[in-house]
Phi, psi and omega in degrees: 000138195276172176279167171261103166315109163349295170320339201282137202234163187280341166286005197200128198218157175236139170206137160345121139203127217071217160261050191220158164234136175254113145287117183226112160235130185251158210241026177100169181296132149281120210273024188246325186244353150083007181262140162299162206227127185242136138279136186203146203217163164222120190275105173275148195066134176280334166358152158319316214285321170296240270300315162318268212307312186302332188268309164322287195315290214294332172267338181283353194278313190268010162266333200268333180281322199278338184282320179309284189297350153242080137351120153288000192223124210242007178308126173281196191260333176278345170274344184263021166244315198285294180316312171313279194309299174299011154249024217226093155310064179264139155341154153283291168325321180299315196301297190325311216271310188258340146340301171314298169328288203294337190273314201284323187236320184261326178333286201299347217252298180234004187276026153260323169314118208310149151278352174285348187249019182271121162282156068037281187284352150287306186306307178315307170328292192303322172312294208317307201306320229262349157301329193286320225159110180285333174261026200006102137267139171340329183077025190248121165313116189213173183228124180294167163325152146194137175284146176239174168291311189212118178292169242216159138263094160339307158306319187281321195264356187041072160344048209329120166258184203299121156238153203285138172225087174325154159278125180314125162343311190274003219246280197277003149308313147312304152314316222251306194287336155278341173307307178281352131320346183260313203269326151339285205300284159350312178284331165322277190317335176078040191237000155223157158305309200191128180319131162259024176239029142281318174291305192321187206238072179260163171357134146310150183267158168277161133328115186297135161233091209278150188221107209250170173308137169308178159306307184295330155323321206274327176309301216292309187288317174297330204255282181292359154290308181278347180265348182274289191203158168311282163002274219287293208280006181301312196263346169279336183298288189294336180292315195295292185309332172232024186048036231260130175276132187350269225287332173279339168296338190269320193255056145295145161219198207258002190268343173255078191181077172280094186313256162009301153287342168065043199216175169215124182296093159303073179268303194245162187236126171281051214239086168115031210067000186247155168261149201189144174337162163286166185275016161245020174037024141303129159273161194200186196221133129266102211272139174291113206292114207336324195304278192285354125004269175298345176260025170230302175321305167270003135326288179304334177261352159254011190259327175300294205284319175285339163308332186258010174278311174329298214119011204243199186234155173248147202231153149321349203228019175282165170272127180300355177224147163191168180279181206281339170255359160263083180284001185268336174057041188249013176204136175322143138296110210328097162336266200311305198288008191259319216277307190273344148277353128275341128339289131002284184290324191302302196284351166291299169331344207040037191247116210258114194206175200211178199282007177266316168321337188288312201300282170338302166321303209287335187276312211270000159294325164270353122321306198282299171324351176095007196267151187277149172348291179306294179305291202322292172331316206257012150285309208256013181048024167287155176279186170071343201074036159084042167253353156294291191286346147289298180315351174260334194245033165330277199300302157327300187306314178293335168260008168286313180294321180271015175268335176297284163009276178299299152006291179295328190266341159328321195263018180230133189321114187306107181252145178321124161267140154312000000 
């Protein structure tokens, strides 16, 4: 029989194990997963002197719980979420994207909770739970909400039930960046000592696997963009020669697209109904090739004739792309309805891609062609000096080193084998 601690409380106990002693204080509910949760510690050796070390251990765990349960700062976490976002410079798309998040996934989950009682080890849980199961359910068979036409018995109509669909690793990356971002702010504020999403732990990121057309995919996709209308195969043409991202091409106009000069001025973006900074808020020059020259010139000249069909006058400050119902070209073309009619075409094709692969297409063809790093980046308006565009086109890059590679030893004197 092990001896009895002195020490021993009914939350908290040391008891034998093995040639060792375990320390259990137990520290409350996990408010993500509703199972109890002990601080536990391991004491090597039974001696007095672990039997000491074991009695230490056992008063900082109930110093350390008790200082948690009376909080000096009764702020929840949804009023230090609410307070963040209204002081926070965000995008308006980006503010939209974590609204959701916060209404939708951390309220319900942790925004009753003081932020003086936020762990490490709660934010993990909370990660952990929401890989398992984006709504954490219990893990007990049940049939989600769902609207009908008329009401029903679930059993009867045999109902599907839920089955758990974790949240993607970048999902709850996100989630992580807004927590930490509020509880950063909270320390700010002096309503904590110190951020605990500094410690926690969130998702690995994967590795980007960008997966562009083949060429021949890409003849097939361009071609058949030009046989539905000029308009249309003009803008799959530009995306694939300049990687142009979805929102700056639709709020391109004609003023930054120096024909003359063969280059198009990259300023503005086009996102969420708004005209707006690029999203690496650079400006950058892309220069163009004769082809797409001439095919932005009789662009530009039918874009002319149809403004002038309207009634209207054509100006330098029209959008060089617009839908089938603004013939006036005083308004862009829907980032989505661009995203989704290609899409569309791709799956008619029976080619399964999406309009950002093209972007993709446009860096590893001229990776794979031997064009340097730099230049590549800074076509595609990456940041860093072109370390974003190794971490995504890793593999491309490597095999352009190894076409340099071969190159260099061509170019080197053959010597005689022994």
């Amino acid at each position: 029989m092990g001896r009895v601690s002195a020490a021993r409380r009914p939350k908290g106990n040391i008891r034998e194990r093995g040639n060792s002693l375990q320390v259990r204080y137990f520290a409350g509910r996990d408010p993500v997963t509703g199972k109890d949760v002990y601080l536990t510690a391991t004491i090597p050796g039974r001696d007095d002197a672990a039997y000491r070390k074991a009695e230490d251990k056992l008063a900082e765990f109930r110093t350390q719980v008790n200082k948690q349960r009376s909080a000096e700062s009764s702020v929840s976490l949804s009023y230090a979420l609410h307070e963040w976002m209204r002081t926070s410079e965000i995008e308006d798309s980006t503010r939209k994207t974590y609204v959701g998040y916060i209404e939708r996934t951390i309220k319900p989950a942790v925004g009753g909770l003081p932020v003086k009682k936020i762990t490490p080890r709660i934010l993990e849980s909370f990660y952990t739970e929401l890989r398992r199961c984006r709504v954490r359910c219990d893990g007990k068979p049940y049939v989600e909400k769902h609207v009908t036409d008329e009401p029903h018995d679930c059993v009867e109509k045999k109902c599907k039930p839920h089955v758990c669909k974790g949240m993607a690793a970048s999902t709850v990356r996100q989630i992580h960046s807004i927590l930490s971002g509020t509880l950063d702010a909270a320390a700010r504020w002096e309503w904590i000592d110190a951020s605990p999403a500094q410690l926690a732990r969130r998702p690995k990121q994967k590795p980007p696997q960008p997966d562009p057309p083949t060429p021949a995919e890409a003849a097939r996709l361009v071609e058949e963009a030009f046989r539905m209308d000029d308009d249309w195969g003009t803008l799959v043409w530009l995306v694939m020669t300049t990687g142009m991202r979805r929102g700056e091409l639709c709020g391109l106009r004609f003023n930054r697209v120096d024909l003359d000069a063969e280059l198009i001025d990259l300023r503005r973006n086009w996102v969420g109904g708004k005209e707006k900074d690029t999203k690496t808020h650079q400006n950058r020059r892309i220069a163009l090739d004769s082809e797409t020259v001439a095919l932005l010139r009789e662009h530009r000249e039918r874009v002319a004739e149809r403004v002038r069909s309207v009634g209207g006058e054509f100006t330098e400050d029209l959008f060089v792309f617009s839908g089938t119902r603004t013939l006036d070209h005083k308004e862009p073309y829907s980032p989505n309805a661009v995203t989704q009619r290609y899409k569309d075409m791709a799956t008619r094709l029976g080619i399964d891609t999406h309009l950002h692969a093209l972007r993709h297409y446009s860096a590893t063809e001229l990776l794979t062609a031997g064009v340097d790093l730099r230049t590549v980046a800074g076509r595609l308006g990456h940041g860093g000096g072109g370390a974003t565009t190794l971490r995504v086109y890793a593999a491309w890059v490597a095999a352009s080193d190894r076409k340099a590679a071969e190159i260099l030893g061509s170019r080197m004197p053959k010597r005689a084998r022994k």
